[in-house]
mmCIF file of C-alpha atoms in Angstrom:
data_model
loop_
_atom_site.group_PDB
_atom_site.id
_atom_site.type_symbol
_atom_site.label_atom_id
_atom_site.label_comp_id
_atom_site.label_asym_id
_atom_site.label_seq_id
_atom_site.Cartn_x
_atom_site.Cartn_y
_atom_site.Cartn_z
ATOM 1 C CA MET A 140 -11.425 12.625 17.877
ATOM 2 C CA MET A 141 -13.107 10.897 14.918
ATOM 3 C CA ILE A 142 -11.359 10.272 11.594
ATOM 4 C CA GLY A 143 -13.300 13.072 9.872
ATOM 5 C CA GLU A 144 -12.322 15.609 12.510
ATOM 6 C CA LYS A 145 -8.677 14.584 12.223
ATOM 7 C CA LEU A 146 -8.844 14.830 8.445
ATOM 8 C CA ARG A 147 -10.257 18.361 8.598
ATOM 9 C CA LYS A 148 -7.684 19.446 11.197
ATOM 10 C CA ILE A 149 -4.726 18.080 9.205
ATOM 11 C CA ARG A 150 -6.048 19.460 5.907
ATOM 12 C CA LYS A 151 -6.476 22.940 7.375
ATOM 13 C CA MET A 152 -3.112 22.782 9.126
ATOM 14 C CA LYS A 153 -1.550 22.059 5.709
ATOM 15 C CA LYS A 154 -3.564 24.948 4.252
ATOM 16 C CA MET A 155 -5.337 22.757 1.710
ATOM 17 C CA THR A 156 -8.871 23.243 0.460
ATOM 18 C CA LEU A 157 -11.257 20.375 -0.179
ATOM 19 C CA LYS A 158 -10.744 21.107 -3.876
ATOM 20 C CA ASP A 159 -6.955 20.762 -3.500
ATOM 21 C CA LEU A 160 -7.341 17.457 -1.691
ATOM 22 C CA SER A 161 -9.886 16.213 -4.222
ATOM 23 C CA GLU A 162 -7.575 17.000 -7.133
ATOM 24 C CA GLN A 163 -4.648 15.194 -5.506
ATOM 25 C CA THR A 164 -6.625 12.097 -4.517
ATOM 26 C CA GLY A 165 -9.252 11.682 -7.214
ATOM 27 C CA VAL A 166 -11.875 11.576 -4.440
ATOM 28 C CA SER A 167 -14.837 13.906 -4.910
ATOM 29 C CA ILE A 168 -15.177 17.120 -2.899
ATOM 30 C CA SER A 169 -18.642 16.103 -1.704
ATOM 31 C CA PHE A 170 -17.365 12.750 -0.434
ATOM 32 C CA LEU A 171 -14.434 14.398 1.368
ATOM 33 C CA SER A 172 -16.831 16.864 2.952
ATOM 34 C CA GLN A 173 -19.078 14.046 4.169
ATOM 35 C CA VAL A 174 -16.090 12.184 5.609
ATOM 36 C CA GLU A 175 -14.914 15.307 7.429
ATOM 37 C CA ARG A 176 -18.390 15.715 8.947
ATOM 38 C CA ASN A 177 -18.423 12.003 9.916
ATOM 39 C CA LYS A 178 -21.502 11.498 7.735
ATOM 40 C CA CYS A 179 -20.017 8.519 5.884
ATOM 41 C CA SER A 180 -17.245 5.972 6.204
ATOM 42 C CA VAL A 181 -14.064 6.104 4.219
ATOM 43 C CA THR A 182 -12.583 3.014 2.594
ATOM 44 C CA LEU A 183 -9.051 1.983 3.370
ATOM 45 C CA GLU A 184 -8.057 2.705 -0.223
ATOM 46 C CA SER A 185 -9.461 6.271 -0.073
ATOM 47 C CA LEU A 186 -7.868 6.874 3.313
ATOM 48 C CA ARG A 187 -4.510 5.823 1.921
ATOM 49 C CA LYS A 188 -4.892 8.239 -1.012
ATOM 50 C CA ILE A 189 -5.820 11.020 1.408
ATOM 51 C CA SER A 190 -2.866 10.212 3.692
ATOM 52 C CA ASP A 191 -0.508 10.286 0.750
ATOM 53 C CA ALA A 192 -1.837 13.649 -0.465
ATOM 54 C CA LEU A 193 -1.524 15.113 3.036
ATOM 55 C CA ASN A 194 1.935 13.539 3.401
ATOM 56 C CA VAL A 195 1.029 11.810 6.678
ATOM 57 C CA ASN A 196 1.147 8.200 7.778
ATOM 58 C CA PRO A 197 -2.305 6.542 7.551
ATOM 59 C CA SER A 198 -2.008 5.338 11.147
ATOM 60 C CA LEU A 199 -2.311 8.958 12.282
ATOM 61 C CA PHE A 200 -6.057 8.741 11.639
ATOM 62 C CA PHE A 201 -6.442 5.828 14.045
ATOM 63 C CA SER A 202 -4.819 7.263 17.157
ATOM 64 C CA ASP A 203 -7.229 7.759 20.064
ATOM 65 C CA THR A 204 -9.962 5.795 18.316
ATOM 66 C CA ASN A 205 -11.285 2.430 17.285
ATOM 67 C CA TYR A 206 -12.585 2.455 13.743
ATOM 68 C CA GLN A 207 -15.102 0.121 12.142
ATOM 69 C CA ALA A 208 -15.864 1.005 8.554
ATOM 70 C CA LYS A 209 -19.537 0.694 7.652
ATOM 71 C CA SER A 210 -18.977 -0.046 3.985
ATOM 72 C CA PHE A 211 -15.634 -1.808 4.187
ATOM 73 C CA PRO A 212 -15.076 -4.766 6.551
ATOM 74 C CA PHE A 213 -12.005 -3.862 8.545
ATOM 75 C CA PHE A 214 -11.429 -2.857 12.123
ATOM 76 C CA TYR A 215 -8.552 -0.948 13.674
ATOM 77 C CA LYS A 216 -7.853 -0.599 17.369
ATOM 78 C CA ASP A 217 -5.311 1.927 18.585
ATOM 79 C CA LEU A 218 -2.854 0.312 21.022
ATOM 80 C CA SER A 219 -0.852 3.433 21.912
ATOM 81 C CA ASN A 220 -2.643 4.117 25.223
ATOM 82 C CA ASN A 221 -2.820 7.764 24.092
ATOM 83 C CA VAL A 222 0.937 8.253 24.331
ATOM 84 C CA GLN A 223 1.666 11.468 22.452
ATOM 85 C CA GLY A 224 4.832 12.271 20.508
ATOM 86 C CA ALA A 225 5.979 8.669 19.988
ATOM 87 C CA SER A 226 7.981 7.923 16.858
ATOM 88 C CA PHE A 227 5.849 4.863 16.075
ATOM 89 C CA HIS A 228 2.186 3.896 16.268
ATOM 90 C CA PRO A 229 0.874 0.391 17.135
ATOM 91 C CA ILE A 230 -2.489 -0.726 15.768
ATOM 92 C CA LEU A 231 -4.397 -4.007 16.029
ATOM 93 C CA ALA A 232 -6.051 -4.630 12.651
ATOM 94 C CA THR A 233 -8.722 -7.148 11.692
ATOM 95 C CA LEU A 234 -9.711 -7.740 8.071
ATOM 96 C CA LYS A 235 -12.706 -9.788 6.976
ATOM 97 C CA PRO A 236 -12.298 -12.527 4.332
ATOM 98 C CA LYS A 237 -11.843 -11.619 0.664
ATOM 99 C CA GLU A 238 -11.599 -7.895 1.349
ATOM 100 C CA ASN A 239 -9.352 -4.880 0.980
ATOM 101 C CA LYS A 240 -7.697 -5.780 -2.300
ATOM 102 C CA GLY A 241 -6.464 -2.535 -3.828
ATOM 103 C CA ASN A 242 -3.443 -0.882 -5.367
ATOM 104 C CA GLU A 243 0.025 -0.529 -3.951
ATOM 105 C CA PHE A 244 0.927 2.841 -2.498
ATOM 106 C CA SER A 245 3.787 4.379 -0.561
ATOM 107 C CA HIS A 246 4.167 6.865 2.268
ATOM 108 C CA TYR A 247 6.746 8.130 4.698
ATOM 109 C CA GLY A 248 8.250 5.852 7.348
ATOM 110 C CA HIS A 249 8.457 2.150 8.093
ATOM 111 C CA GLU A 250 5.896 -0.594 8.714
ATOM 112 C CA PHE A 251 6.167 -3.717 10.834
ATOM 113 C CA ILE A 252 3.432 -6.348 10.520
ATOM 114 C CA TYR A 253 3.031 -9.384 12.774
ATOM 115 C CA VAL A 254 0.204 -11.809 11.990
ATOM 116 C CA LEU A 255 -1.743 -13.036 15.025
ATOM 117 C CA SER A 256 -4.277 -15.219 13.187
ATOM 118 C CA GLY A 257 -5.344 -15.990 9.640
ATOM 119 C CA VAL A 258 -3.378 -15.354 6.453
ATOM 120 C CA LEU A 259 -2.435 -11.839 5.342
ATOM 121 C CA THR A 260 -1.542 -11.331 1.686
ATOM 122 C CA VAL A 261 1.155 -8.698 1.205
ATOM 123 C CA SER A 262 2.317 -7.088 -2.009
ATOM 124 C CA LEU A 263 5.669 -5.329 -1.825
ATOM 125 C CA GLU A 264 6.776 -3.711 -5.085
ATOM 126 C CA GLY A 265 4.824 -6.264 -7.085
ATOM 127 C CA ASN A 266 6.046 -9.321 -5.158
ATOM 128 C CA VAL A 267 3.043 -11.008 -3.554
ATOM 129 C CA PHE A 268 3.353 -13.392 -0.612
ATOM 130 C CA GLU A 269 1.349 -14.667 2.342
ATOM 131 C CA LEU A 270 2.090 -14.195 6.030
ATOM 132 C CA ARG A 271 0.631 -16.731 8.452
ATOM 133 C CA ASN A 272 0.178 -16.853 12.215
ATOM 134 C CA GLY A 273 3.463 -15.878 13.915
ATOM 135 C CA GLU A 274 5.117 -14.522 10.762
ATOM 136 C CA SER A 275 6.173 -10.913 10.288
ATOM 137 C CA ILE A 276 7.599 -8.427 7.835
ATOM 138 C CA MET A 277 9.197 -5.006 8.148
ATOM 139 C CA PHE A 278 9.876 -2.611 5.290
ATOM 140 C CA GLU A 279 10.356 1.016 4.366
ATOM 141 C CA SER A 280 6.904 2.451 3.656
ATOM 142 C CA SER A 281 8.384 4.480 0.802
ATOM 143 C CA ARG A 282 8.411 1.179 -1.124
ATOM 144 C CA ASN A 283 5.149 0.476 -2.945
ATOM 145 C CA HIS A 284 3.095 -1.884 -0.818
ATOM 146 C CA TYR A 285 -0.398 -3.114 -0.002
ATOM 147 C CA TRP A 286 -1.901 -5.830 2.176
ATOM 148 C CA TRP A 287 -5.274 -7.560 2.192
ATOM 149 C CA ASN A 288 -7.171 -10.659 3.305
ATOM 150 C CA ASP A 289 -7.533 -13.148 0.463
ATOM 151 C CA GLY A 290 -8.383 -16.003 2.842
ATOM 152 C CA GLU A 291 -11.574 -17.650 4.061
ATOM 153 C CA GLU A 292 -11.361 -16.383 7.661
ATOM 154 C CA ASP A 293 -10.653 -13.126 9.458
ATOM 155 C CA VAL A 294 -7.019 -12.113 9.650
ATOM 156 C CA GLN A 295 -5.796 -10.236 12.695
ATOM 157 C CA PHE A 296 -2.396 -8.574 12.811
ATOM 158 C CA LEU A 297 -0.338 -6.051 14.674
ATOM 159 C CA LEU A 298 0.677 -3.078 12.538
ATOM 160 C CA VAL A 299 3.390 -0.813 13.886
ATOM 161 C CA SER A 300 4.243 2.153 11.701
ATOM 162 C CA THR A 301 6.464 5.153 12.149
ATOM 163 C CA LEU A 302 4.883 8.561 12.016
#
């Protein structure tokens, strides 16, 4: 199932209209509609706003799929082998250089990040630091956080988050 289909299913399950979701995220109704119909890509920042408004973990959108954003250089690969009902979700993430800088956000659960290659910049409640190959961090996702690639090469990392 594509990200747009999952978004529509979750939104309807939560009995939200596109207008409701737009008002809570600051993302236009027309853009949300296009995303739901898989007519355009969604940025990581927008997806995080949508996840927060729907009160779901962002990783939920990446189960059963690999996702390459057309307008935002990142790639996620689901590593769950389609196991359903697990309390955590593993994802292999790749970010292109100098991309994905945005604003901190929070959501339900925990996140564990392990850097496989490159340098991942992490902001956790305003404290910014860099994780290099073989380094990791784990934190409660209810704390304001954000991560991005501020380096000159791709960064690849394992992201495990609770659902």
